[in-house]
Amino acid sequence: MLQDNNDIMEKMMIKARAHSNIALVKYWGKKNIALNTPAVGSISLCLEALYTETGVLFDPELERDELVLNGRPATEKERNRVSAFLDIIRRESGMKQAARVESANNFPTAAGLASSASAFAALALAASRAAGMNPDGQSLSVLARMGSGSAARSLFGGFVEMHRGEREDGRDAFAEPLYSADYWPLHVIIAITSEASKKTGSTDGMELSRRTSPYYKAWVDSSEEDLAAMRGALAGRDFQKMAEISEYSCLKMHALAMASNPGLIYWNADTLELLHWVRALREKGTPAFFTIDAGPQLKIICPPEHSAAIVEKLSGHPAVKRTIVSALGPDARILGA
Ligand code: PMV
């Protein structure tokens, strides 16, 4: 009987899949914490190999939201973050019921890879649909942004731009697709240097930088220029230019974080070692560049025909625990629809 009930629940759940993404022009800093609006725009690539699948069922029998993450009951902190997000959906849709949410990543969460982007994009899509809403891409991106800034970008495949927006209510702070994945096939190699979880999450790190880093204003003021340059590099499929702007944006973000007080150092010695390794490789003629998020893993971007040789070289490198290779991925979608 219990099994039957589970089967029915399983059938009625609205499920969505969203892919992770990696920013080439980085987002760091919030304009409004409550609305989770970014202080700067960003440009990212969608990662085919890494995704989250999330099922949502609003159920009148439930007294409070339930969350199962990667097959185990979530912690109270995780549940509260999802509940706060579901409250936004309930407010906008008029839905009064609590929800059962089941979410799983196809990649090991312990690998220290950000999962909030794909997680909140999948949740925004599944929960809005389960609550009877049918938002367009823009409104869905605004919703996902309120769960996690980078999630706004994870609704779209290929090359994506997030706008910081100007409005007080955050309605114009959304992401939109620039080009689909087949416009310019690229591979992203994730070189994992450490599986330990990070000490300072992005929200706390961004706030510390905004409050204490003397470089914060310069970072915000120079962001539009980086975005324009990256749009130009993408329009011309100019790999060298894309490499230069990406490494510049990445190092500028980390310099900003390091100049916070106390300084935020997301790298380990292996991260630094690999960053030099990628630059040396490029100097010797291999088209490849790096980017690094708020953690110690190095992401290497290259044309697909170069990825096998780079992975081969990396596999013998003492700084690398393991690698994951990804092509560019598709839009988030409802599963089974
Ligand atoms: O979306 P959040 O709050 O996890 O912040 C993402 C911040 C970076 O990954 C460091 C940069 C980015 O643009 O993705």
Short mmCIF file of C-alpha atoms and ligand atoms in Angstrom, two decimals:
data_model
loop_
_atom_site.label_atom_id
_atom_site.label_comp_id
_atom_site.label_asym_id
_atom_site.label_seq_id
_atom_site.Cartn_x
_atom_site.Cartn_y
_atom_site.Cartn_z
CA MET A 1 0.00 0.00 0.00
CA LEU A 2 2.78 2.36 1.00
CA GLN A 3 4.57 1.41 -2.18
CA ASP A 4 1.43 2.30 -4.20
CA ASN A 5 1.23 5.68 -2.51
CA ASN A 6 4.86 6.33 -3.29
CA ASP A 7 4.27 5.40 -6.91
CA ILE A 8 1.34 7.80 -7.17
CA MET A 9 3.38 10.60 -5.57
CA GLU A 10 6.23 9.85 -7.93
CA LYS A 11 3.84 10.13 -10.92
CA MET A 12 2.28 13.39 -9.78
CA MET A 13 5.56 15.11 -9.08
CA ILE A 14 6.55 17.73 -11.63
CA LYS A 15 10.20 17.13 -12.45
CA ALA A 16 12.71 19.45 -14.05
CA ARG A 17 16.35 19.22 -15.08
CA ALA A 18 18.73 22.20 -15.09
CA HIS A 19 22.43 22.26 -15.90
CA SER A 20 25.22 23.90 -13.97
CA ASN A 21 27.05 26.89 -15.44
CA ILE A 22 30.42 28.57 -15.23
CA ALA A 23 30.88 32.34 -15.50
CA LEU A 24 33.48 33.81 -17.87
CA VAL A 25 32.68 37.35 -16.75
CA LYS A 26 32.11 36.91 -13.03
CA TYR A 27 29.36 37.96 -10.66
CA TRP A 28 30.55 39.01 -7.20
CA GLY A 29 28.59 41.42 -4.99
CA LYS A 30 24.92 42.03 -4.30
CA LYS A 31 22.92 45.23 -4.75
CA ASN A 32 20.00 44.15 -2.58
CA ILE A 33 20.34 41.14 -0.31
CA ALA A 34 16.61 40.59 0.25
CA LEU A 35 15.90 40.52 -3.51
CA ASN A 36 19.27 38.91 -4.25
CA THR A 37 20.01 41.33 -7.08
CA PRO A 38 23.60 41.34 -8.39
CA ALA A 39 25.78 44.46 -8.33
CA VAL A 40 27.27 43.45 -11.69
CA GLY A 41 26.12 41.55 -14.78
CA SER A 42 27.82 38.30 -15.81
CA ILE A 43 28.30 36.01 -18.83
CA SER A 44 28.40 32.22 -18.50
CA LEU A 45 28.61 28.87 -20.27
CA CYS A 46 26.07 26.11 -19.62
CA LEU A 47 27.65 22.75 -18.66
CA GLU A 48 26.09 19.67 -20.21
CA ALA A 49 27.81 17.14 -17.93
CA LEU A 50 26.61 18.56 -14.61
CA TYR A 51 22.93 18.83 -13.79
CA THR A 52 20.31 18.69 -11.06
CA GLU A 53 16.94 16.96 -11.33
CA THR A 54 14.24 18.18 -8.98
CA GLY A 55 10.67 16.94 -8.42
CA VAL A 56 8.02 19.04 -6.65
CA LEU A 57 4.57 18.05 -5.42
CA PHE A 58 2.30 20.43 -3.50
CA ASP A 59 0.32 18.24 -1.14
CA PRO A 60 -2.63 19.28 1.11
CA GLU A 61 -1.71 16.48 3.55
CA LEU A 62 1.67 18.01 4.39
CA GLU A 63 2.03 20.36 7.34
CA ARG A 64 5.40 21.69 6.27
CA ASP A 65 7.73 21.43 3.30
CA GLU A 66 9.76 18.24 3.01
CA LEU A 67 13.09 18.01 1.23
CA VAL A 68 15.07 14.97 0.13
CA LEU A 69 18.53 15.77 -1.23
CA ASN A 70 20.53 13.15 -3.10
CA GLY A 71 18.39 10.42 -1.53
CA ARG A 72 18.67 11.52 2.11
CA PRO A 73 16.51 13.84 4.24
CA ALA A 74 17.94 17.36 4.06
CA THR A 75 19.32 19.24 7.06
CA GLU A 76 17.16 21.91 8.69
CA LYS A 77 19.31 24.64 7.12
CA GLU A 78 18.90 23.20 3.62
CA ARG A 79 15.16 22.74 4.15
CA ASN A 80 14.74 26.32 5.38
CA ARG A 81 16.49 27.73 2.31
CA VAL A 82 14.20 25.74 -0.01
CA SER A 83 11.13 26.64 2.08
CA ALA A 84 11.96 30.34 1.86
CA PHE A 85 12.15 29.95 -1.90
CA LEU A 86 8.85 28.03 -2.03
CA ASP A 87 7.27 30.89 -0.04
CA ILE A 88 8.03 33.19 -2.99
CA ILE A 89 6.36 30.73 -5.37
CA ARG A 90 3.37 30.43 -3.02
CA ARG A 91 3.09 34.22 -2.77
CA GLU A 92 3.16 34.67 -6.54
CA SER A 93 0.86 31.75 -7.41
CA GLY A 94 -1.65 31.83 -4.55
CA MET A 95 -0.75 28.20 -3.74
CA LYS A 96 -1.38 27.50 -0.06
CA GLN A 97 -0.03 23.96 0.30
CA ALA A 98 3.30 22.70 1.57
CA ALA A 99 5.45 20.76 -0.88
CA ARG A 100 7.47 17.60 -1.09
CA VAL A 101 10.72 18.27 -2.96
CA GLU A 102 13.17 15.64 -4.14
CA SER A 103 16.41 16.85 -5.66
CA ALA A 104 19.52 15.05 -6.86
CA ASN A 105 22.71 16.07 -8.63
CA ASN A 106 24.28 13.79 -11.22
CA PHE A 107 27.68 14.87 -9.89
CA PRO A 108 29.16 14.25 -6.44
CA THR A 109 28.29 17.23 -4.20
CA ALA A 110 31.39 16.46 -2.15
CA ALA A 111 33.55 17.42 -5.14
CA GLY A 112 33.26 21.04 -4.00
CA LEU A 113 31.47 22.03 -7.20
CA ALA A 114 28.78 24.66 -6.91
CA SER A 115 25.36 23.06 -7.13
CA SER A 116 23.19 26.02 -6.14
CA ALA A 117 22.94 27.28 -9.75
CA SER A 118 21.50 24.08 -11.22
CA ALA A 119 19.56 23.31 -8.02
CA PHE A 120 17.63 26.59 -7.82
CA ALA A 121 17.06 26.70 -11.59
CA ALA A 122 15.53 23.20 -11.51
CA LEU A 123 13.52 24.09 -8.39
CA ALA A 124 12.21 27.35 -9.90
CA LEU A 125 11.08 25.53 -13.05
CA ALA A 126 9.51 22.50 -11.30
CA ALA A 127 7.91 24.43 -8.41
CA SER A 128 6.41 27.20 -10.54
CA ARG A 129 4.88 24.59 -12.87
CA ALA A 130 3.66 22.47 -9.93
CA ALA A 131 1.99 25.59 -8.47
CA GLY A 132 0.10 26.13 -11.71
CA MET A 133 2.19 29.07 -12.97
CA ASN A 134 3.55 29.26 -16.49
CA PRO A 135 6.13 32.05 -16.36
CA ASP A 136 8.11 33.08 -19.46
CA GLY A 137 11.92 32.67 -19.47
CA GLN A 138 12.51 36.16 -18.10
CA SER A 139 10.12 35.85 -15.14
CA LEU A 140 11.43 32.36 -14.41
CA SER A 141 14.97 33.73 -14.37
CA VAL A 142 13.91 36.46 -11.91
CA LEU A 143 12.40 33.74 -9.70
CA ALA A 144 15.50 31.52 -9.88
CA ARG A 145 17.71 34.52 -9.05
CA MET A 146 15.95 34.88 -5.72
CA GLY A 147 17.18 31.37 -4.82
CA SER A 148 20.74 31.90 -6.05
CA GLY A 149 22.24 34.57 -8.33
CA SER A 150 23.93 32.13 -10.69
CA ALA A 151 20.71 30.04 -10.90
CA ALA A 152 19.15 32.79 -13.02
CA ARG A 153 21.69 31.80 -15.73
CA SER A 154 21.18 28.03 -15.38
CA LEU A 155 17.75 28.13 -17.05
CA PHE A 156 19.37 28.66 -20.44
CA GLY A 157 21.72 26.60 -22.57
CA GLY A 158 24.86 27.70 -24.40
CA PHE A 159 26.16 31.24 -23.78
CA VAL A 160 24.13 33.29 -21.31
CA GLU A 161 24.18 36.87 -20.04
CA MET A 162 22.82 37.97 -16.67
CA HIS A 163 21.77 41.64 -16.40
CA ARG A 164 22.24 43.43 -13.12
CA GLY A 165 19.15 45.54 -13.84
CA GLU A 166 18.38 49.06 -12.68
CA ARG A 167 14.95 48.73 -11.09
CA GLU A 168 14.46 48.78 -7.33
CA ASP A 169 12.15 45.74 -7.43
CA GLY A 170 14.71 43.58 -9.29
CA ARG A 171 12.32 42.74 -12.15
CA ASP A 172 14.95 43.61 -14.75
CA ALA A 173 17.72 41.55 -13.09
CA PHE A 174 17.39 38.39 -15.18
CA ALA A 175 19.49 36.24 -17.48
CA GLU A 176 18.88 35.61 -21.16
CA PRO A 177 20.50 33.41 -23.80
CA LEU A 178 23.11 35.02 -26.07
CA TYR A 179 23.90 32.01 -28.30
CA SER A 180 22.91 28.35 -28.19
CA ALA A 181 25.46 25.60 -27.48
CA ASP A 182 26.05 24.77 -31.16
CA TYR A 183 26.99 28.37 -32.05
CA TRP A 184 30.54 27.72 -30.87
CA PRO A 185 31.31 24.23 -29.54
CA LEU A 186 33.65 24.40 -26.55
CA HIS A 187 34.71 22.02 -23.82
CA VAL A 188 35.13 22.79 -20.14
CA ILE A 189 37.56 20.63 -18.17
CA ILE A 190 37.09 20.77 -14.42
CA ALA A 191 40.34 19.97 -12.64
CA ILE A 192 39.50 19.01 -9.05
CA THR A 193 42.31 19.89 -6.66
CA SER A 194 40.47 19.37 -3.36
CA GLU A 195 37.22 17.71 -2.29
CA ALA A 196 36.97 19.69 0.96
CA SER A 197 33.96 22.01 1.30
CA LYS A 198 34.66 25.75 1.25
CA LYS A 199 34.81 27.80 4.44
CA THR A 200 33.07 30.97 3.25
CA GLY A 201 30.01 30.67 1.03
CA SER A 202 29.43 33.12 -1.82
CA THR A 203 26.76 35.24 -0.05
CA ASP A 204 28.95 35.88 3.01
CA GLY A 205 32.04 36.35 0.83
CA MET A 206 30.30 38.88 -1.41
CA GLU A 207 29.04 40.87 1.55
CA LEU A 208 32.47 40.92 3.16
CA SER A 209 33.97 42.22 -0.10
CA ARG A 210 31.27 44.89 -0.45
CA ARG A 211 31.79 46.11 3.12
CA THR A 212 35.56 45.94 3.38
CA SER A 213 37.40 45.62 0.07
CA PRO A 214 38.81 48.95 -1.18
CA TYR A 215 38.59 47.52 -4.70
CA TYR A 216 34.84 46.98 -4.61
CA LYS A 217 33.84 50.24 -6.30
CA ALA A 218 36.44 49.75 -9.04
CA TRP A 219 35.14 46.20 -9.57
CA VAL A 220 31.55 47.38 -10.01
CA ASP A 221 32.55 50.39 -12.14
CA SER A 222 34.66 48.31 -14.55
CA SER A 223 32.15 45.48 -15.01
CA GLU A 224 30.19 46.94 -17.95
CA GLU A 225 33.39 47.24 -19.96
CA ASP A 226 34.23 43.54 -19.41
CA LEU A 227 30.72 42.50 -20.43
CA ALA A 228 30.88 44.57 -23.63
CA ALA A 229 34.32 43.13 -24.48
CA MET A 230 33.08 39.57 -23.91
CA ARG A 231 29.99 40.15 -26.06
CA GLY A 232 32.39 41.30 -28.80
CA ALA A 233 34.64 38.23 -28.39
CA LEU A 234 31.62 35.92 -28.60
CA ALA A 235 30.16 37.71 -31.64
CA GLY A 236 33.47 37.25 -33.48
CA ARG A 237 34.18 33.75 -32.06
CA ASP A 238 37.53 35.22 -31.02
CA PHE A 239 39.11 32.60 -28.70
CA GLN A 240 42.18 34.66 -27.76
CA LYS A 241 40.03 37.62 -26.76
CA MET A 242 37.64 35.37 -24.80
CA ALA A 243 40.65 33.87 -22.98
CA GLU A 244 42.09 37.27 -22.05
CA ILE A 245 38.79 38.74 -20.79
CA SER A 246 37.90 35.60 -18.82
CA GLU A 247 41.23 35.33 -17.03
CA TYR A 248 41.14 39.07 -16.36
CA SER A 249 37.62 38.92 -14.87
CA CYS A 250 38.50 35.85 -12.80
CA LEU A 251 41.73 37.28 -11.39
CA LYS A 252 40.08 40.64 -10.75
CA MET A 253 37.29 38.92 -8.77
CA HIS A 254 39.81 36.98 -6.70
CA ALA A 255 41.95 40.11 -6.12
CA LEU A 256 38.78 41.83 -4.86
CA ALA A 257 38.05 38.89 -2.54
CA MET A 258 41.66 38.71 -1.31
CA ALA A 259 41.59 42.45 -0.54
CA SER A 260 38.55 41.98 1.74
CA ASN A 261 39.21 42.14 5.45
CA PRO A 262 39.89 39.44 6.57
CA GLY A 263 41.08 38.37 3.13
CA LEU A 264 39.21 35.60 1.30
CA ILE A 265 41.56 33.10 -0.31
CA TYR A 266 39.65 30.45 -2.22
CA TRP A 267 42.72 28.93 -3.86
CA ASN A 268 45.13 26.33 -2.62
CA ALA A 269 48.71 25.83 -3.80
CA ASP A 270 47.53 23.41 -6.50
CA THR A 271 45.09 25.99 -7.92
CA LEU A 272 47.96 28.43 -8.38
CA GLU A 273 50.22 25.74 -9.81
CA LEU A 274 47.58 24.82 -12.41
CA LEU A 275 46.86 28.41 -13.34
CA HIS A 276 50.52 28.80 -14.39
CA TRP A 277 50.34 25.43 -16.12
CA VAL A 278 47.40 26.56 -18.30
CA ARG A 279 49.12 29.83 -19.21
CA ALA A 280 52.30 27.96 -20.18
CA LEU A 281 50.24 25.59 -22.31
CA ARG A 282 48.63 28.54 -24.10
CA GLU A 283 52.00 30.19 -24.67
CA LYS A 284 53.14 26.98 -26.35
CA GLY A 285 50.19 27.20 -28.74
CA THR A 286 47.29 25.22 -27.20
CA PRO A 287 44.10 27.30 -27.18
CA ALA A 288 43.04 27.01 -23.52
CA PHE A 289 42.34 29.34 -20.62
CA PHE A 290 41.25 29.04 -16.99
CA THR A 291 38.59 30.38 -14.71
CA ILE A 292 38.09 29.81 -10.98
CA ASP A 293 34.96 30.29 -8.82
CA ALA A 294 34.72 30.65 -5.05
CA GLY A 295 36.67 27.43 -4.50
CA PRO A 296 39.96 25.72 -5.38
CA GLN A 297 38.98 23.93 -8.62
CA LEU A 298 40.34 25.12 -11.94
CA LYS A 299 38.04 25.15 -14.95
CA ILE A 300 39.83 25.00 -18.29
CA ILE A 301 38.01 26.08 -21.45
CA CYS A 302 39.21 24.88 -24.87
CA PRO A 303 37.94 23.85 -28.32
CA PRO A 304 36.64 20.23 -28.21
CA GLU A 305 39.47 18.86 -30.36
CA HIS A 306 42.03 19.84 -27.70
CA SER A 307 40.30 18.51 -24.58
CA ALA A 308 41.47 14.86 -24.75
CA ALA A 309 45.14 15.86 -24.98
CA ILE A 310 44.78 18.37 -22.12
CA VAL A 311 43.04 15.79 -19.90
CA GLU A 312 45.76 13.29 -20.74
CA LYS A 313 48.48 15.74 -19.67
CA LEU A 314 46.53 16.71 -16.53
CA SER A 315 45.95 13.13 -15.44
CA GLY A 316 49.62 12.75 -14.57
CA HIS A 317 49.79 16.12 -12.81
CA PRO A 318 50.24 15.83 -9.00
CA ALA A 319 47.96 18.88 -8.40
CA VAL A 320 44.94 17.18 -9.98
CA LYS A 321 42.78 14.68 -8.08
CA ARG A 322 40.48 14.03 -11.02
CA THR A 323 38.91 15.73 -14.00
CA ILE A 324 35.39 16.10 -15.40
CA VAL A 325 34.92 17.11 -19.05
CA SER A 326 31.80 18.85 -20.26
CA ALA A 327 30.46 20.12 -23.56
CA LEU A 328 28.09 23.10 -23.57
CA GLY A 329 24.61 22.19 -22.41
CA PRO A 330 20.95 22.84 -23.27
CA ASP A 331 18.12 24.84 -21.67
CA ALA A 332 16.55 23.63 -18.43
CA ARG A 333 13.42 21.61 -19.13
CA ILE A 334 10.45 19.82 -17.60
CA LEU A 335 11.06 16.07 -17.70
CA GLY A 336 8.52 13.69 -19.17
CA ALA A 337 6.52 16.53 -20.72
O1 PMV B 1 25.14 32.32 -7.31
P1 PMV B 1 26.09 32.27 -6.18
O2 PMV B 1 25.61 33.01 -5.00
O3 PMV B 1 26.51 30.87 -5.85
O4 PMV B 1 27.44 33.06 -6.63
C1 PMV B 1 28.25 32.70 -7.70
C2 PMV B 1 29.57 33.37 -7.62
C3 PMV B 1 30.67 32.85 -8.55
O5 PMV B 1 30.46 31.49 -8.85
C4 PMV B 1 32.01 32.97 -7.85
C5 PMV B 1 30.75 33.67 -9.84
C6 PMV B 1 29.66 33.44 -10.84
O6 PMV B 1 29.35 34.39 -11.58
O7 PMV B 1 29.15 32.31 -10.95
#
